[in-house]
């Protein structure tokens, strides 16, 4: 979708977008790609290494993806988690709030959060919500009449917590993770109020400098930064300014 921030962020043909404006002029935002997904630093990276794994197909939640695309994304995320662990020497947490409500949140494009952290989100949610273990992302809820929260811990265990579309108040997973991670100061979990451009830029630098890991079995990950189309210098400078 042309007006979707994440569609723009993972498109190699788009030069200027909301994410790019937080980076240095000329800095490549796409740090890795697979056949059906891309990894980019998140706006609001409250710790270095905080990525979003974003499907190139525009869907409300990852569970809406066709099986082949979802399997590709899951394998890609697993490989990127290994890469983050190699660079930051921390456990890596993956989670998604699969909200199947059009216009129900600020970002209407399904995505997986991936970050190095000791925050035990799975344990926290287990105390609040019913859930069950799933063996693959292809077991995520597919129906548009329910939503879900999916959490994968560093051991590879994935828990799925079905939640109603109209749940109120909605759990803010970033807020919970920020509270559990002692490195994150105060109320800085909100990505719009606290974009952390310095940590976004550092994440790209760290992953660009790190040696590539051998691909996991079946992985289609590519770690060469994706080049964006060139633009006149004055436009490039404008794209690097914070807004």
Short mmCIF file of N, CA and C in Angstrom, two decimals, residues 108-195:
data_model
loop_
_atom_site.label_atom_id
_atom_site.label_comp_id
_atom_site.label_asym_id
_atom_site.label_seq_id
_atom_site.Cartn_x
_atom_site.Cartn_y
_atom_site.Cartn_z
N UNK A 108 -0.69 -0.44 10.65
CA UNK A 108 -1.62 -1.46 10.21
C UNK A 108 -1.01 -2.50 9.30
N UNK A 109 0.27 -2.76 9.44
CA UNK A 109 0.99 -3.75 8.63
C UNK A 109 1.63 -4.73 9.60
N UNK A 110 1.23 -6.00 9.53
CA UNK A 110 1.75 -7.00 10.45
C UNK A 110 3.27 -7.06 10.45
N UNK A 111 3.87 -7.25 11.62
CA UNK A 111 5.32 -7.28 11.74
C UNK A 111 5.71 -8.01 13.01
N UNK A 112 6.91 -8.56 13.02
CA UNK A 112 7.46 -9.27 14.17
C UNK A 112 8.54 -8.42 14.80
N UNK A 113 8.42 -8.18 16.11
CA UNK A 113 9.46 -7.48 16.86
C UNK A 113 10.56 -8.48 17.20
N UNK A 114 11.82 -8.07 17.04
CA UNK A 114 12.96 -8.94 17.31
C UNK A 114 14.03 -8.10 17.98
N UNK A 115 14.38 -8.45 19.23
CA UNK A 115 15.35 -7.62 19.93
C UNK A 115 16.14 -8.42 20.95
N UNK A 116 17.40 -8.02 21.18
CA UNK A 116 18.21 -8.65 22.21
C UNK A 116 17.82 -8.09 23.59
N UNK A 117 17.34 -8.95 24.47
CA UNK A 117 16.88 -8.49 25.77
C UNK A 117 16.72 -9.67 26.71
N UNK A 118 16.87 -9.41 27.99
CA UNK A 118 16.62 -10.44 29.00
C UNK A 118 15.17 -10.41 29.47
N UNK A 119 14.36 -9.51 28.93
CA UNK A 119 12.95 -9.41 29.33
C UNK A 119 12.22 -10.73 29.05
N UNK A 120 11.57 -11.27 30.07
CA UNK A 120 10.83 -12.53 29.92
C UNK A 120 9.35 -12.21 29.68
N UNK A 121 9.05 -11.83 28.46
CA UNK A 121 7.68 -11.47 28.10
C UNK A 121 6.77 -12.69 28.19
N UNK A 122 7.28 -13.86 27.82
CA UNK A 122 6.46 -15.07 27.83
C UNK A 122 5.95 -15.37 29.24
N UNK A 123 6.82 -15.28 30.21
CA UNK A 123 6.42 -15.54 31.59
C UNK A 123 5.40 -14.51 32.07
N UNK A 124 5.62 -13.26 31.71
CA UNK A 124 4.71 -12.19 32.12
C UNK A 124 3.32 -12.42 31.55
N UNK A 125 3.23 -12.76 30.27
CA UNK A 125 1.93 -12.96 29.64
C UNK A 125 1.24 -14.21 30.16
N UNK A 126 2.03 -15.23 30.48
CA UNK A 126 1.45 -16.48 30.97
C UNK A 126 0.66 -16.27 32.26
N UNK A 127 1.01 -15.23 33.01
CA UNK A 127 0.31 -14.93 34.26
C UNK A 127 -0.98 -14.15 34.01
N UNK A 128 -1.14 -13.63 32.80
CA UNK A 128 -2.29 -12.77 32.52
C UNK A 128 -3.28 -13.33 31.51
N UNK A 129 -2.79 -14.18 30.59
CA UNK A 129 -3.62 -14.62 29.47
C UNK A 129 -3.55 -16.13 29.29
N UNK A 130 -4.67 -16.76 28.91
CA UNK A 130 -4.59 -18.16 28.49
C UNK A 130 -3.82 -18.25 27.17
N UNK A 131 -3.12 -19.34 26.99
CA UNK A 131 -2.35 -19.51 25.76
C UNK A 131 -1.97 -20.95 25.55
N UNK A 132 -1.39 -21.23 24.40
CA UNK A 132 -0.97 -22.58 24.09
C UNK A 132 0.29 -22.53 23.22
N UNK A 133 1.07 -23.59 23.30
CA UNK A 133 2.29 -23.68 22.51
C UNK A 133 1.95 -24.03 21.07
N UNK A 134 2.67 -23.40 20.14
CA UNK A 134 2.54 -23.77 18.73
C UNK A 134 3.92 -24.16 18.20
N UNK A 135 3.93 -25.04 17.22
CA UNK A 135 5.20 -25.53 16.68
C UNK A 135 5.68 -24.73 15.48
N UNK A 136 4.81 -23.92 14.92
CA UNK A 136 5.16 -23.16 13.72
C UNK A 136 4.26 -21.94 13.63
N UNK A 137 4.77 -20.90 12.99
CA UNK A 137 3.95 -19.71 12.78
C UNK A 137 2.73 -20.01 11.91
N UNK A 138 2.79 -21.09 11.15
CA UNK A 138 1.63 -21.44 10.33
C UNK A 138 0.43 -21.86 11.17
N UNK A 139 0.63 -22.03 12.48
CA UNK A 139 -0.46 -22.36 13.39
C UNK A 139 -1.08 -21.12 14.04
N UNK A 140 -0.61 -19.94 13.65
CA UNK A 140 -1.20 -18.71 14.17
C UNK A 140 -2.65 -18.60 13.70
N UNK A 141 -3.52 -17.97 14.49
CA UNK A 141 -4.91 -17.80 14.08
C UNK A 141 -5.03 -17.10 12.74
N UNK A 142 -5.92 -17.60 11.89
CA UNK A 142 -6.09 -17.05 10.54
C UNK A 142 -7.40 -16.28 10.39
N UNK A 143 -8.31 -16.45 11.32
CA UNK A 143 -9.64 -15.86 11.18
C UNK A 143 -9.60 -14.36 11.44
N UNK A 144 -10.47 -13.62 10.74
CA UNK A 144 -10.52 -12.18 10.96
C UNK A 144 -11.40 -11.80 12.14
N UNK A 145 -11.99 -12.78 12.81
CA UNK A 145 -12.86 -12.45 13.94
C UNK A 145 -12.15 -12.60 15.28
N UNK A 146 -10.85 -12.83 15.25
CA UNK A 146 -10.09 -12.89 16.50
C UNK A 146 -8.68 -12.37 16.25
N UNK A 147 -8.04 -11.93 17.31
CA UNK A 147 -6.66 -11.48 17.25
C UNK A 147 -5.82 -12.39 18.14
N UNK A 148 -4.53 -12.11 18.25
CA UNK A 148 -3.66 -12.97 19.05
C UNK A 148 -2.39 -12.22 19.42
N UNK A 149 -1.71 -12.76 20.42
CA UNK A 149 -0.36 -12.34 20.76
C UNK A 149 0.53 -13.57 20.65
N UNK A 150 1.61 -13.46 19.90
CA UNK A 150 2.57 -14.55 19.75
C UNK A 150 3.91 -14.12 20.34
N UNK A 151 4.52 -15.01 21.12
CA UNK A 151 5.81 -14.72 21.75
C UNK A 151 6.72 -15.92 21.56
N UNK A 152 7.92 -15.67 21.07
CA UNK A 152 8.92 -16.72 20.95
C UNK A 152 10.13 -16.35 21.79
N UNK A 153 10.47 -17.23 22.75
CA UNK A 153 11.61 -16.94 23.61
C UNK A 153 12.89 -17.47 22.98
N UNK A 154 14.02 -17.26 23.68
CA UNK A 154 15.31 -17.59 23.12
C UNK A 154 15.51 -19.09 22.93
N UNK A 155 14.73 -19.91 23.64
CA UNK A 155 14.84 -21.36 23.48
C UNK A 155 14.09 -21.86 22.25
N UNK A 156 13.34 -20.97 21.60
CA UNK A 156 12.59 -21.35 20.42
C UNK A 156 11.15 -21.73 20.69
N UNK A 157 10.74 -21.70 21.95
CA UNK A 157 9.35 -22.02 22.29
C UNK A 157 8.45 -20.84 21.90
N UNK A 158 7.40 -21.13 21.15
CA UNK A 158 6.45 -20.10 20.72
C UNK A 158 5.12 -20.32 21.39
N UNK A 159 4.63 -19.29 22.07
CA UNK A 159 3.32 -19.33 22.71
C UNK A 159 2.36 -18.40 21.97
N UNK A 160 1.14 -18.87 21.82
CA UNK A 160 0.10 -18.08 21.17
C UNK A 160 -1.02 -17.83 22.16
N UNK A 161 -1.39 -16.56 22.32
CA UNK A 161 -2.44 -16.16 23.25
C UNK A 161 -3.56 -15.52 22.43
N UNK A 162 -4.66 -16.22 22.18
CA UNK A 162 -5.80 -15.59 21.48
C UNK A 162 -6.37 -14.46 22.32
N UNK A 163 -6.68 -13.35 21.68
CA UNK A 163 -7.29 -12.21 22.37
C UNK A 163 -8.43 -11.69 21.49
N UNK A 164 -9.49 -11.21 22.09
CA UNK A 164 -10.61 -10.69 21.28
C UNK A 164 -10.20 -9.42 20.53
N UNK A 165 -10.80 -9.22 19.38
CA UNK A 165 -10.51 -8.02 18.60
C UNK A 165 -10.80 -6.75 19.39
N UNK A 166 -11.84 -6.81 20.21
CA UNK A 166 -12.28 -5.60 20.93
C UNK A 166 -11.68 -5.51 22.33
N UNK A 167 -10.60 -6.25 22.59
CA UNK A 167 -9.98 -6.23 23.93
C UNK A 167 -9.69 -4.81 24.38
N UNK A 168 -10.11 -4.48 25.59
CA UNK A 168 -9.88 -3.15 26.13
C UNK A 168 -9.71 -3.25 27.65
N UNK A 169 -8.66 -2.63 28.18
CA UNK A 169 -7.58 -1.97 27.43
C UNK A 169 -6.66 -3.00 26.78
N UNK A 170 -6.08 -2.64 25.64
CA UNK A 170 -5.17 -3.54 24.96
C UNK A 170 -3.81 -3.55 25.65
N UNK A 171 -3.23 -4.75 25.75
CA UNK A 171 -1.88 -4.84 26.30
C UNK A 171 -0.90 -4.16 25.35
N UNK A 172 -0.03 -3.37 25.90
CA UNK A 172 1.01 -2.71 25.10
C UNK A 172 2.30 -3.49 25.31
N UNK A 173 2.63 -4.33 24.36
CA UNK A 173 3.74 -5.25 24.54
C UNK A 173 5.08 -4.53 24.64
N UNK A 174 5.26 -3.48 23.88
CA UNK A 174 6.51 -2.72 23.99
C UNK A 174 6.67 -2.12 25.38
N UNK A 175 5.58 -1.67 25.94
CA UNK A 175 5.64 -1.09 27.29
C UNK A 175 6.04 -2.16 28.30
N UNK A 176 5.48 -3.35 28.17
CA UNK A 176 5.81 -4.44 29.09
C UNK A 176 7.29 -4.81 28.97
N UNK A 177 7.77 -4.96 27.73
CA UNK A 177 9.17 -5.33 27.51
C UNK A 177 10.09 -4.25 28.06
N UNK A 178 9.76 -3.00 27.81
CA UNK A 178 10.58 -1.89 28.32
C UNK A 178 10.63 -1.90 29.84
N UNK A 179 9.52 -2.21 30.47
CA UNK A 179 9.48 -2.27 31.93
C UNK A 179 10.34 -3.41 32.46
N UNK A 180 10.39 -4.53 31.72
CA UNK A 180 11.14 -5.69 32.17
C UNK A 180 12.63 -5.58 31.90
N UNK A 181 13.02 -4.70 30.98
CA UNK A 181 14.43 -4.52 30.63
C UNK A 181 14.98 -3.30 31.36
N UNK A 182 15.89 -3.53 32.27
CA UNK A 182 16.39 -2.45 33.13
C UNK A 182 17.19 -1.40 32.37
N UNK A 183 17.57 -1.68 31.14
CA UNK A 183 18.32 -0.69 30.37
C UNK A 183 17.44 0.42 29.85
N UNK A 184 16.15 0.21 29.82
CA UNK A 184 15.24 1.15 29.17
C UNK A 184 14.76 2.18 30.19
N UNK A 185 15.03 3.46 29.97
CA UNK A 185 14.66 4.48 30.96
C UNK A 185 13.17 4.82 30.95
N UNK A 186 12.62 4.84 32.15
CA UNK A 186 11.28 5.38 32.39
C UNK A 186 10.23 5.05 31.37
N UNK A 187 9.52 6.08 30.93
CA UNK A 187 8.39 5.94 30.02
C UNK A 187 8.80 6.19 28.57
N UNK A 188 9.89 5.57 28.16
CA UNK A 188 10.39 5.84 26.80
C UNK A 188 10.01 4.73 25.81
N UNK A 189 9.03 3.92 26.17
CA UNK A 189 8.64 2.81 25.30
C UNK A 189 7.87 3.25 24.07
N UNK A 190 7.23 4.42 24.12
CA UNK A 190 6.38 4.86 23.01
C UNK A 190 7.25 5.34 21.84
N UNK A 191 7.10 4.67 20.70
CA UNK A 191 8.01 4.95 19.58
C UNK A 191 7.79 6.31 18.95
N UNK A 192 6.58 6.83 19.04
CA UNK A 192 6.34 8.15 18.44
C UNK A 192 6.95 9.27 19.28
N UNK A 193 6.89 9.12 20.60
CA UNK A 193 7.46 10.14 21.49
C UNK A 193 8.97 9.99 21.64
N UNK A 194 9.46 8.76 21.53
CA UNK A 194 10.88 8.49 21.74
C UNK A 194 11.40 7.58 20.64
N UNK A 195 11.76 8.15 19.49
CA UNK A 195 12.18 7.31 18.35
C UNK A 195 13.57 6.69 18.49
#
